[in-house]
XYZ file of C-alpha atoms in Angstrom:
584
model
C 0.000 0.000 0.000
C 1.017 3.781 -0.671
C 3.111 4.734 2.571
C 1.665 8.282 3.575
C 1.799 9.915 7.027
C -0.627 8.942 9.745
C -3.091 11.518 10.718
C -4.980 11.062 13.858
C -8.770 11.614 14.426
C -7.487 13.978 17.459
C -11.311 15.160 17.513
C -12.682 12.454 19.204
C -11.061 12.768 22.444
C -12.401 10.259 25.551
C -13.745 7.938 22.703
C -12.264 4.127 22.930
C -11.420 3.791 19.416
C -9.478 6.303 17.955
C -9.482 5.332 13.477
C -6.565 6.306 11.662
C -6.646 8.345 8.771
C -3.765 8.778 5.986
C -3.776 11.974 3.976
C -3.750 10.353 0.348
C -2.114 13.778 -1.554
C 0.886 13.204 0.637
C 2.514 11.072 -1.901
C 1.247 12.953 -4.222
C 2.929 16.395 -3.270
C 6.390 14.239 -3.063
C 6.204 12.768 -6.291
C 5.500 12.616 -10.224
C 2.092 12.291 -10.734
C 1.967 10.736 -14.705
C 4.164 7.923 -12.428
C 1.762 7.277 -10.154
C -0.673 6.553 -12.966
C 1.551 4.609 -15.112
C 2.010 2.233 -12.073
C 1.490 -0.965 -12.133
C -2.055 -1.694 -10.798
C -2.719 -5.538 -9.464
C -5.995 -5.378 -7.819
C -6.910 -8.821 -6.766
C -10.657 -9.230 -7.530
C -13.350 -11.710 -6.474
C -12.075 -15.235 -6.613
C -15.218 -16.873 -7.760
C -15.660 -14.711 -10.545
C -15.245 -15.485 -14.143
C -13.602 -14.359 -16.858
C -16.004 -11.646 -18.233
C -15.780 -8.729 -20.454
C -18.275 -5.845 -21.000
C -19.728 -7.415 -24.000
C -20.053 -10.756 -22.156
C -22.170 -8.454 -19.591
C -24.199 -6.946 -22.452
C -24.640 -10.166 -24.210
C -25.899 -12.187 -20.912
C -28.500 -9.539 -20.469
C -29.403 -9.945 -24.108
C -29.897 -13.627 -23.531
C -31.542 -13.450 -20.193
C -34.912 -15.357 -20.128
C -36.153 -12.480 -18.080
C -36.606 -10.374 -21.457
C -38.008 -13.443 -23.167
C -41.087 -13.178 -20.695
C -40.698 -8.710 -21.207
C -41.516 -9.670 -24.678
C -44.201 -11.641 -24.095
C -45.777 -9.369 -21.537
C -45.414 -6.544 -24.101
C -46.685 -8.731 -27.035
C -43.339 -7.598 -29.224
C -42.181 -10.188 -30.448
C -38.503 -11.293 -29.496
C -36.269 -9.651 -32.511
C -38.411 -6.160 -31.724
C -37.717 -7.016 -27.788
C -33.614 -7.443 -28.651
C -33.536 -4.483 -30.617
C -34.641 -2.123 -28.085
C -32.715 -4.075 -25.194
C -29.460 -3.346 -27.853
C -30.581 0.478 -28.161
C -30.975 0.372 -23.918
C -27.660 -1.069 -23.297
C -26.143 1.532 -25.967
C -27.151 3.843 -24.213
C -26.811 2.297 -20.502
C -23.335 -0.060 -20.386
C -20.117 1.196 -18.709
C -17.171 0.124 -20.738
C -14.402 -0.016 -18.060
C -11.086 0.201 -19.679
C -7.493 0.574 -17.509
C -6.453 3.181 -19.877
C -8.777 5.463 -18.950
C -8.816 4.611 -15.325
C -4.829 6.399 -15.796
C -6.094 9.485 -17.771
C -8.670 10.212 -15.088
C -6.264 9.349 -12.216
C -3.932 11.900 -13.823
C -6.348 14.395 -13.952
C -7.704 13.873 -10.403
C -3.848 14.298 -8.954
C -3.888 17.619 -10.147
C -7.491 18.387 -9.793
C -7.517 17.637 -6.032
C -4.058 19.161 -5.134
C -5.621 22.560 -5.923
C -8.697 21.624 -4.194
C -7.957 19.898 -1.098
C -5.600 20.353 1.661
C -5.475 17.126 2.126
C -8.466 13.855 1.591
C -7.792 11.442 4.542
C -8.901 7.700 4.704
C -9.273 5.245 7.069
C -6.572 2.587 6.823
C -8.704 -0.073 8.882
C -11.879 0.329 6.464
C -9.511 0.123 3.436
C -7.408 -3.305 4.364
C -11.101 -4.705 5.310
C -12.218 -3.907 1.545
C -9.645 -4.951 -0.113
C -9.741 -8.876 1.468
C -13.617 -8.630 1.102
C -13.219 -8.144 -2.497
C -11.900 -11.180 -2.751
C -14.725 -12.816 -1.046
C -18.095 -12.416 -1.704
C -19.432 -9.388 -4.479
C -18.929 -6.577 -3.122
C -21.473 -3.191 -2.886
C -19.809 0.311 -2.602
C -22.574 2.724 -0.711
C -21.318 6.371 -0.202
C -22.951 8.857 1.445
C -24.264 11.763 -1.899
C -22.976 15.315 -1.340
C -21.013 16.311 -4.086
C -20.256 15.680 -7.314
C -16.667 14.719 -6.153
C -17.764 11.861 -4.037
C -18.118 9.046 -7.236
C -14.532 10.603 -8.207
C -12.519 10.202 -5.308
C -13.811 6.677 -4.241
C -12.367 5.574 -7.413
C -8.954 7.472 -7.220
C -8.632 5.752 -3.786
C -9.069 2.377 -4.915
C -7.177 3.159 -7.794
C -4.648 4.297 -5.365
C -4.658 0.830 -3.248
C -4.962 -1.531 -5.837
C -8.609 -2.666 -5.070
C -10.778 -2.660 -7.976
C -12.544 0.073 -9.299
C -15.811 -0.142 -9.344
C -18.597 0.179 -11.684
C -21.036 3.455 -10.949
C -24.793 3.985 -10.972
C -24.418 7.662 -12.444
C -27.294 10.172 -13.695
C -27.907 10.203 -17.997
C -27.197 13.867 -17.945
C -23.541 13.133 -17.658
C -23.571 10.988 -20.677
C -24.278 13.673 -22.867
C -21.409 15.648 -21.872
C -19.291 16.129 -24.678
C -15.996 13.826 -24.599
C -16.941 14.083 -20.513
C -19.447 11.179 -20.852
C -17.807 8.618 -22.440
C -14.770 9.330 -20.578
C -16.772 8.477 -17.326
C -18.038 5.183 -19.414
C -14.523 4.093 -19.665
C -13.925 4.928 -16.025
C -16.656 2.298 -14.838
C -19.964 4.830 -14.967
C -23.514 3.201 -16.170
C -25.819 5.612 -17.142
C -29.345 5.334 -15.588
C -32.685 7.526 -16.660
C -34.009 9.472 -13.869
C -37.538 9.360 -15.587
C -38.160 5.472 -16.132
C -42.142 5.703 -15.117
C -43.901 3.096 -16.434
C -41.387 1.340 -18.834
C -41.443 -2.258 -17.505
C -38.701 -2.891 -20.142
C -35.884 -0.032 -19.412
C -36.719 -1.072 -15.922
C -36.357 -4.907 -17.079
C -32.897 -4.282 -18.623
C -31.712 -2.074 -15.797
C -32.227 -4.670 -13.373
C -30.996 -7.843 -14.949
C -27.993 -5.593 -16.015
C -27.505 -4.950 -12.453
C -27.869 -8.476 -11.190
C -25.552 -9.798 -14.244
C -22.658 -7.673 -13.326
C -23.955 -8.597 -9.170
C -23.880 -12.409 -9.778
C -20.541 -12.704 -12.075
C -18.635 -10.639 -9.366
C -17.620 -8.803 -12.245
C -16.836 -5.542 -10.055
C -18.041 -3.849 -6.791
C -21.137 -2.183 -7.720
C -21.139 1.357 -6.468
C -24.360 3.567 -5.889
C -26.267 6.204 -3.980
C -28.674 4.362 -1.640
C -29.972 8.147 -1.570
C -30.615 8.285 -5.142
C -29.779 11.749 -5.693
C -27.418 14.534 -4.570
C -28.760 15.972 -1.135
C -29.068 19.664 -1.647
C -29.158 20.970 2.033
C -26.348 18.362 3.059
C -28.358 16.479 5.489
C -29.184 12.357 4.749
C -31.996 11.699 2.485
C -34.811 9.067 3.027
C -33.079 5.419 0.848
C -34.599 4.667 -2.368
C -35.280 1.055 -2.456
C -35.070 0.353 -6.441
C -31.372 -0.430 -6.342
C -30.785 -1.820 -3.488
C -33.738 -4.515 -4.728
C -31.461 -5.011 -7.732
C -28.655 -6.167 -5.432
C -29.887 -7.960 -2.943
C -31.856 -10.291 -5.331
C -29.232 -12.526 -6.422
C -28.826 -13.674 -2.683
C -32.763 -13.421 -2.102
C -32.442 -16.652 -4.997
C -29.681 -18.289 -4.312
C -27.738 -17.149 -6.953
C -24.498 -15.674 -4.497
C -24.168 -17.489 -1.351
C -23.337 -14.118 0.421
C -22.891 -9.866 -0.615
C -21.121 -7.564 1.129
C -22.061 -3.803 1.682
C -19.687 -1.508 2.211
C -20.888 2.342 3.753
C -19.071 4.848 3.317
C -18.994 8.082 4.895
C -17.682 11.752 2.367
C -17.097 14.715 4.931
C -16.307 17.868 3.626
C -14.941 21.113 4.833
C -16.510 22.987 2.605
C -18.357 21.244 -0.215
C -17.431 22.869 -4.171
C -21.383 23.309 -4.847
C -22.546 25.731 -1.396
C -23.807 28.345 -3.118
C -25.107 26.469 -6.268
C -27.259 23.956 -3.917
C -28.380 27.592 -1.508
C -29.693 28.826 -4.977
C -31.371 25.286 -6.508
C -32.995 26.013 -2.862
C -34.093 29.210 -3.391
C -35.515 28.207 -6.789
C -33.060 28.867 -9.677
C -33.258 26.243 -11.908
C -30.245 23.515 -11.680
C -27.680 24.438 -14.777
C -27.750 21.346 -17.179
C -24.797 18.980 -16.703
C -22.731 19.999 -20.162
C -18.768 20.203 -20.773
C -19.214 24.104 -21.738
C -20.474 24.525 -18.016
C -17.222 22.256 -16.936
C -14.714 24.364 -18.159
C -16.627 27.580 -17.182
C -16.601 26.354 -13.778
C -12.821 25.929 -13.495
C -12.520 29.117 -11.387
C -13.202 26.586 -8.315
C -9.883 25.625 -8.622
C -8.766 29.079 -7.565
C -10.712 28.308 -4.144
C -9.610 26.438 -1.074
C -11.946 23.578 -0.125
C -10.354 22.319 3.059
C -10.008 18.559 3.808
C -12.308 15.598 2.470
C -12.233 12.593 5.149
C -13.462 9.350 3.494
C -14.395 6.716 6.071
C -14.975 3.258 4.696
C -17.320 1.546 6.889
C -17.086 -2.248 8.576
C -18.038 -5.111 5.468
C -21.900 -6.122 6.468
C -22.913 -9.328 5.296
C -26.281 -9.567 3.600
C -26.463 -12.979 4.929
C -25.799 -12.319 8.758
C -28.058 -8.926 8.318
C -30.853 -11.312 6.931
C -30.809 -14.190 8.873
C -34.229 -14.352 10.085
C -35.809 -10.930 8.507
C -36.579 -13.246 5.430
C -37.644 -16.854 4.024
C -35.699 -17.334 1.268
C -37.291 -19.941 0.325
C -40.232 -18.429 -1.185
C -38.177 -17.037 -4.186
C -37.389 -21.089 -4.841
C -41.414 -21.344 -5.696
C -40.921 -19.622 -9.281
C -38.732 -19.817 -11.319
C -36.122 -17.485 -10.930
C -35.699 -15.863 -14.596
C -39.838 -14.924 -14.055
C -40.491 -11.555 -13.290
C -42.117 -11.068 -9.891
C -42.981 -8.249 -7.810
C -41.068 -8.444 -4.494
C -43.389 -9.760 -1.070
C -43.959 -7.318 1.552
C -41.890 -9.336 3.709
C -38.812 -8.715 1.012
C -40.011 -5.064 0.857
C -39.360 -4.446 4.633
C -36.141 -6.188 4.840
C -34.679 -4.040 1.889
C -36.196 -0.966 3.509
C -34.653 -1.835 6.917
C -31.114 -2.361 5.247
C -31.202 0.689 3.210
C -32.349 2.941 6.548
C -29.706 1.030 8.097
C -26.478 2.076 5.692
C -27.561 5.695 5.550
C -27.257 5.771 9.600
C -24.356 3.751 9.968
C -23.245 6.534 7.299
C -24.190 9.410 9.098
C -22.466 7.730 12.218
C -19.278 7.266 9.936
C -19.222 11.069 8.994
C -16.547 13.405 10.756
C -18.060 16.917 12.434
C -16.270 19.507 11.289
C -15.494 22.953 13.705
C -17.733 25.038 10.954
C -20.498 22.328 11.401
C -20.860 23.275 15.012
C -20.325 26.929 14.479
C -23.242 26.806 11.615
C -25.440 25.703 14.881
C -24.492 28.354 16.876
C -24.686 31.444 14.105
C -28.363 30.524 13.258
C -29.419 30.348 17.043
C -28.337 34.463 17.182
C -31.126 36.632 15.597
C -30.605 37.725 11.936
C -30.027 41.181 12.646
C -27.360 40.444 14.854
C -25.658 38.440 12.098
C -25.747 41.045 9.259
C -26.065 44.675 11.514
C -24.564 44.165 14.714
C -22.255 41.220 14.464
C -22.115 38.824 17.066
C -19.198 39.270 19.623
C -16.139 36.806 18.209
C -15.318 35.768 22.088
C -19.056 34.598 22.102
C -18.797 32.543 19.208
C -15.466 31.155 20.428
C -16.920 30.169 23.666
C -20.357 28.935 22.298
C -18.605 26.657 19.671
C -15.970 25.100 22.328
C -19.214 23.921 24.646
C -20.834 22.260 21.595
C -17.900 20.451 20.854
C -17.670 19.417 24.473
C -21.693 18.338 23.886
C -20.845 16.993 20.675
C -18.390 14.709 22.198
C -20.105 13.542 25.038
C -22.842 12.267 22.381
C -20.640 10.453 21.001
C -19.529 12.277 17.555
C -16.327 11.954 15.779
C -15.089 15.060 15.223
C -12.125 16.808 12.852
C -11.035 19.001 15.402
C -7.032 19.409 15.173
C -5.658 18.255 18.460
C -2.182 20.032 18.072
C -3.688 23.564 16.547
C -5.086 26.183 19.586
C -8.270 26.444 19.620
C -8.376 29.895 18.775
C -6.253 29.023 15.385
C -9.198 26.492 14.772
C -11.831 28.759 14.512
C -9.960 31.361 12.857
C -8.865 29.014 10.103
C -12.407 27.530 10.043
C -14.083 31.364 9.551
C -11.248 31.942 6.778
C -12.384 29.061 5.512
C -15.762 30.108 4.712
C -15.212 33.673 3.840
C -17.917 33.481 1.328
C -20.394 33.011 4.058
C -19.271 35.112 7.410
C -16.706 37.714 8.004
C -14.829 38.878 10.984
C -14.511 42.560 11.720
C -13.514 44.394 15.140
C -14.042 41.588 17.053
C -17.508 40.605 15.531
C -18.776 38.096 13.060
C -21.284 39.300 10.304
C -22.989 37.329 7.642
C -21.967 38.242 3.844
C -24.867 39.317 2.078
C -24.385 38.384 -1.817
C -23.173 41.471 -3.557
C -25.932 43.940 -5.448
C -25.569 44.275 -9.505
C -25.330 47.595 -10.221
C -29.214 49.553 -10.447
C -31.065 52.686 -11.161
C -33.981 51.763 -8.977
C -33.198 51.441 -5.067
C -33.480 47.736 -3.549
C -36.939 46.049 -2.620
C -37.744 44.447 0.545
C -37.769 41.243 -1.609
C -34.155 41.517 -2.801
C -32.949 42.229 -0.119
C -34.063 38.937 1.413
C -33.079 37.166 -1.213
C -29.138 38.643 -0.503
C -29.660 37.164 2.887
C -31.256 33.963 1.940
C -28.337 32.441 0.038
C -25.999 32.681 3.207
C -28.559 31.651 5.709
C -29.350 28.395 3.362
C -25.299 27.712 3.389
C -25.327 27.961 6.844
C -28.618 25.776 7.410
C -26.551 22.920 4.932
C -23.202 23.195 6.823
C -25.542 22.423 10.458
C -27.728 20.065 8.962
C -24.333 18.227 8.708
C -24.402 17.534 12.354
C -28.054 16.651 13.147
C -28.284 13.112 12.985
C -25.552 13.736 16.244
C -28.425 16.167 17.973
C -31.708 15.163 16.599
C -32.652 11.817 18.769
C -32.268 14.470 22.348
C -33.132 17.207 20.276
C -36.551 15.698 19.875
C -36.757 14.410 23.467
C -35.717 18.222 24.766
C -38.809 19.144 22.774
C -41.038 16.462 24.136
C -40.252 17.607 27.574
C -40.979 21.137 26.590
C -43.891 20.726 25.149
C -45.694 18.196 27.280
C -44.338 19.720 30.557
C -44.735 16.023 31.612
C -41.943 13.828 33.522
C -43.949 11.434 33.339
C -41.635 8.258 30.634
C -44.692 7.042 28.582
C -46.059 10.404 28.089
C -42.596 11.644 26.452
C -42.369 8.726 24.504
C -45.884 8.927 22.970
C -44.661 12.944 22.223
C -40.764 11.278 20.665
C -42.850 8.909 18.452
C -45.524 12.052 17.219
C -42.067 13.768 16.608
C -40.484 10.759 14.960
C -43.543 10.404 12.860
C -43.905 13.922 11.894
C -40.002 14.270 10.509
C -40.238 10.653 9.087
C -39.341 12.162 6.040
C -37.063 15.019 7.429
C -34.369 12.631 9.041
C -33.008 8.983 9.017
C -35.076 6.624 11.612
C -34.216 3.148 11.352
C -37.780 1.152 11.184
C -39.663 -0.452 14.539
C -36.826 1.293 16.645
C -38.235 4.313 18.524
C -38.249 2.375 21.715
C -33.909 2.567 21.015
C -34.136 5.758 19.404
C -36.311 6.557 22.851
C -34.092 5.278 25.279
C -30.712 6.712 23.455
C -32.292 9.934 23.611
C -32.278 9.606 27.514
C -28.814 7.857 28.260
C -27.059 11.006 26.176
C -29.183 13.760 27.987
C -28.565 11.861 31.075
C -24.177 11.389 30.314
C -24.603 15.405 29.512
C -25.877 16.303 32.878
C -29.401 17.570 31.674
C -31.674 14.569 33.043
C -32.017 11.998 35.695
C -34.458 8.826 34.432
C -35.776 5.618 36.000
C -38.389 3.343 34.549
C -41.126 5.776 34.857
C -39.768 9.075 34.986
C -37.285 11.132 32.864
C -36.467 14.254 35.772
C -34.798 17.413 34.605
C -31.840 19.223 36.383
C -31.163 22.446 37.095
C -27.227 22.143 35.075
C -29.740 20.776 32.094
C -31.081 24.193 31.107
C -28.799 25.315 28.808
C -28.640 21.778 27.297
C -32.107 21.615 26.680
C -32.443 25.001 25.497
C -29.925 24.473 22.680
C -31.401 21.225 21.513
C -35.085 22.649 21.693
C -33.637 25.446 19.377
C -31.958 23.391 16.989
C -35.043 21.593 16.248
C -37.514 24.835 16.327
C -36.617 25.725 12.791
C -38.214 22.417 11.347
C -40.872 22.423 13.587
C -41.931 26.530 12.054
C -41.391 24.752 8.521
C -43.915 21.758 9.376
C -46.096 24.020 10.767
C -46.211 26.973 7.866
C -47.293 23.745 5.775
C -49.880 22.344 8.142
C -51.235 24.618 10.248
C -52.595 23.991 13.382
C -51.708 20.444 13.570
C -50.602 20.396 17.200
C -49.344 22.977 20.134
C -45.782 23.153 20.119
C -45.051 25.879 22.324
């Protein structure tokens, strides 16, 4: 493996196990990058996989019975059904090729250099990938935040000889210019995001997926998210894909698959003010290579760090054992097209709920995370007339971390750096969004085009908005750490009960209310429930037996923080149904 320095996860102070993290553009700084790409690369891939091409992928789908029974359904007949399956796959296949895999790895060297200070990885997560390659099929399942997250999981395995995988990516980018087939070579397969209806796209999608699942002929990689979340915060699975790979072990066709989570944290992610507008309603610029090259001016920017955290292997086959009976899939025959039971519909949902939490609990906090928390608590006018006081800040951010810790985050906090030099660097950081002056902090308001007429109330909202949203992203990055107490602290509130079935009836309202807001793992509020209390109780705020959850006095500010946190998604819910409950 590529010898780099060890960096330490200093952040997580008090926690048992400390993960360490190697700073991949190291090497990279030392040495000749058209080397490192010229290298020899020896990934050693799954050993009960066969000799197979991409047009021995393409031509198994082709011959699948699965389309034989399409064509039926349809009444096409089968030379009608092959010719559209050949247009679909056109359009669809990656074409993985080594030579490309060097031109992009190239590219990326430089590319990320300018970018980055530095993207760290977790050694441990890495050597466990690499020997479950080799084992079972494996499934990649990153976290979706950028557009540089299907990029850099490919440079790193490219980097540690562990084969690169194959990428569930949006059609838009295959009609970039040159860009598109490029990421075709690289490993991407290009996937509608309108399918509807068409049982056939859908048919070809899926037995492509399963092909390349059941021949081991790479790891699969894809957003369990489906798309790119636009305020930074985990969105609800999508189940179609993660049907397509689990059903070769639902019929017997792999004894086992392995799913990998991994976690992308950002400093400061490329797209901030592109996702704050898409917010605000301006539409999303197409995907084109014109916009590409226009955007190059990123590349002037500073971006901060990038930690990648490969999770622990999960095996399907542990995770399932007694969620499902396989042996109902045994009943038919297993090239027949068949809508999945309920019972296979609930185990799929439970797994994908379960990767995008054990992602969020593989994601590192960063210092501008917790200070994003702390800026939106202060009243707007503070933030772009008054300022708030910089000592305030500094104090308010060092007692979240302290909370932040004690619930158990992981945090990339720089143990050797002062404090002070933390949050300095971390304001710096995002000049584009806050400003020090005189010992205050003020919020940059986007700069006013030149006019004749003076500004509208409306406009000047709108100068505000974009920061606030950026701000709103960066602390959604921390409230899957907050939101289980947060909820609780609101329960308490708002039921002025102590009384532990009457806050747990309020948690699971809550719970049910943001079902689609944040990530709760299926039939586990009672968990969710009783983690809520244990990390309000380790932070001094509550005292709880079996029937009573008490508050104490050293709690208040605790509580008050959390019930604040959560206050701007309870005003949202509430704007949209009115009336719907007390709150206050």
């Amino acid at each position: 493996m590529t010898s780099s320095s060890q960096y330490k996860d200093s952040g997580r102070a008090g926690l048992e196990d400390v993960d360490e993290f190697v700073d991949i553009l190291e090497e990279r700084r030392r040495s000749s990058d058209l080397g490192y790409a010229f290298r020899t690369f020896n990934p050693q891939p799954y050993k009960g996989a066969p000799s197979c091409s991409t047009a021995d992928l393409n031509k198994a789908v082709l011959e699948s019975q699965y389309l034989s029974y399409m064509a039926k359904e349809t009444g096409s007949s089968v030379e009608e059904v092959r010719e559209e399956v050949c247009g679909i796959l056109e359009e669809m296949s990656q074409n993985l090729q080594l030579g490309f895999i060097r031109m992009m790895a190239y590219t990326l060297s430089k590319v990320f250099k300018r970018l980055f200070t530095s993207i760290l990885v977790n050694m441990e997560g890495l050597n466990m990938l690499q020997q479950a390659v080799q084992e079972s099929p494996v499934i990649l399942m990153p976290n979706h935040r950028s557009y540089m997250d299907f990029l850099a999981i490919s440079y790193i395995l490219f980097t540690y000889d562990i084969p690169v995988p194959v990428i569930a990516a949006g059609i838009p980018l295959a009609g970039m210019k040159m860009v598109g087939e490029i990421l075709r070579r690289s490993g991407a397969f290009f996937i509608r995001r309108a399918i509807g209806s068409d049982k056939l796209y859908w048919a070809v999608l899926s037995e492509y997926v399963k092909t390349i699942v059941r021949r081991g002929f790479a790891p699969v990689e894809f957003y369990v998210e489906g798309l790119r979340s636009r305020t930074l915060k985990s969105l609800l699975p999508k189940l179609g894909m993660m049907h397509m790979v689990l059903e070769p072990f639902f019929k017997g066709e792999v004894y086992d698959i392995t799913l990998v989570p991994i976690s992308i944290s950002y400093d400061r992610v490329l797209e901030e003010s592109l996702l704050a507008h898409e917010l605000l309603g301006v539409p999303k610029p197409k995907e084109s290579t014109t916009g590409l090259l226009k955007a190059t001016k990123v590349l002037q920017e500073n971006y901060g760090s990038m930690h990648v955290n490969f999770g622990r292997p999960l095996s399907v086959r542990q995770l399932c054992h007694g969620k499902i009976n396989r042996c109902q899939f045994n009943l038919v025959p297993r090239d027949l097209p068949q809508q999945p039971s309920a019972e296979a519909q609930a185990c799929v949902s439970w797994l994908a709920h379960l990767m995008v939490r054990i992602q969020e609990e593989g994601l590192l906090i960063s210092p501008w995370s917790l200070m994003a928390c702390m800026l939106l608590q202060a009243p707007t006018t503070v933030l772009t007339e008054e300022g708030l006081l910089w000592h305030q800040l500094t104090e308010k951010t060092l007692w979240l971390r302290k909370l932040a810790l004690d619930f158990g985050a992981r945090l990339n906090w720089p143990g050797q750096v002062p404090d002070s030099d933390v949050i300095s660097s971390t304001v710096a950081l995002h000049c584009s969004v806050v400003q020090r002056k005189a010992g205050r902090v003020y919020l940059v308001q986007e700069n006013e085009p030149l006019r004749k007429c003076p500004i509208s109330p409306e406009d000047g909202v709108i100068r505000m908005a974009a920061p606030l949203l950026m701000l709103a992203s960066y602390r959604n990055q921390s409230m899957h750490v907050f939101v289980r107490p947060a909820m609780l602290a609101t329960a308490i509130r708002v039921t002025e009960s102590t009384q532990r079935d009457e806050l747990f009836s309020f948690f699971c309202f809550l719970q049910d209310v943001f079902s689609n807001e944040f990530i709760f793992i299926p039939g586990k509020s009672p968990q969710d429930f009783e983690e809520a209390c244990v990390l309000l109780k380790k932070c001094g705020a509550v005292n709880f037996s079996q029937q009573e959850v008490m508050v104490l006095d050293a709690g208040s500010e605790v509580l008050s923080f959390l019930q604040a946190l959560l206050q701007p998604f309870i005003d949202s819910y509430q704007i949209v149904i009115p009336g719907s409950v007390d709150w206050h």
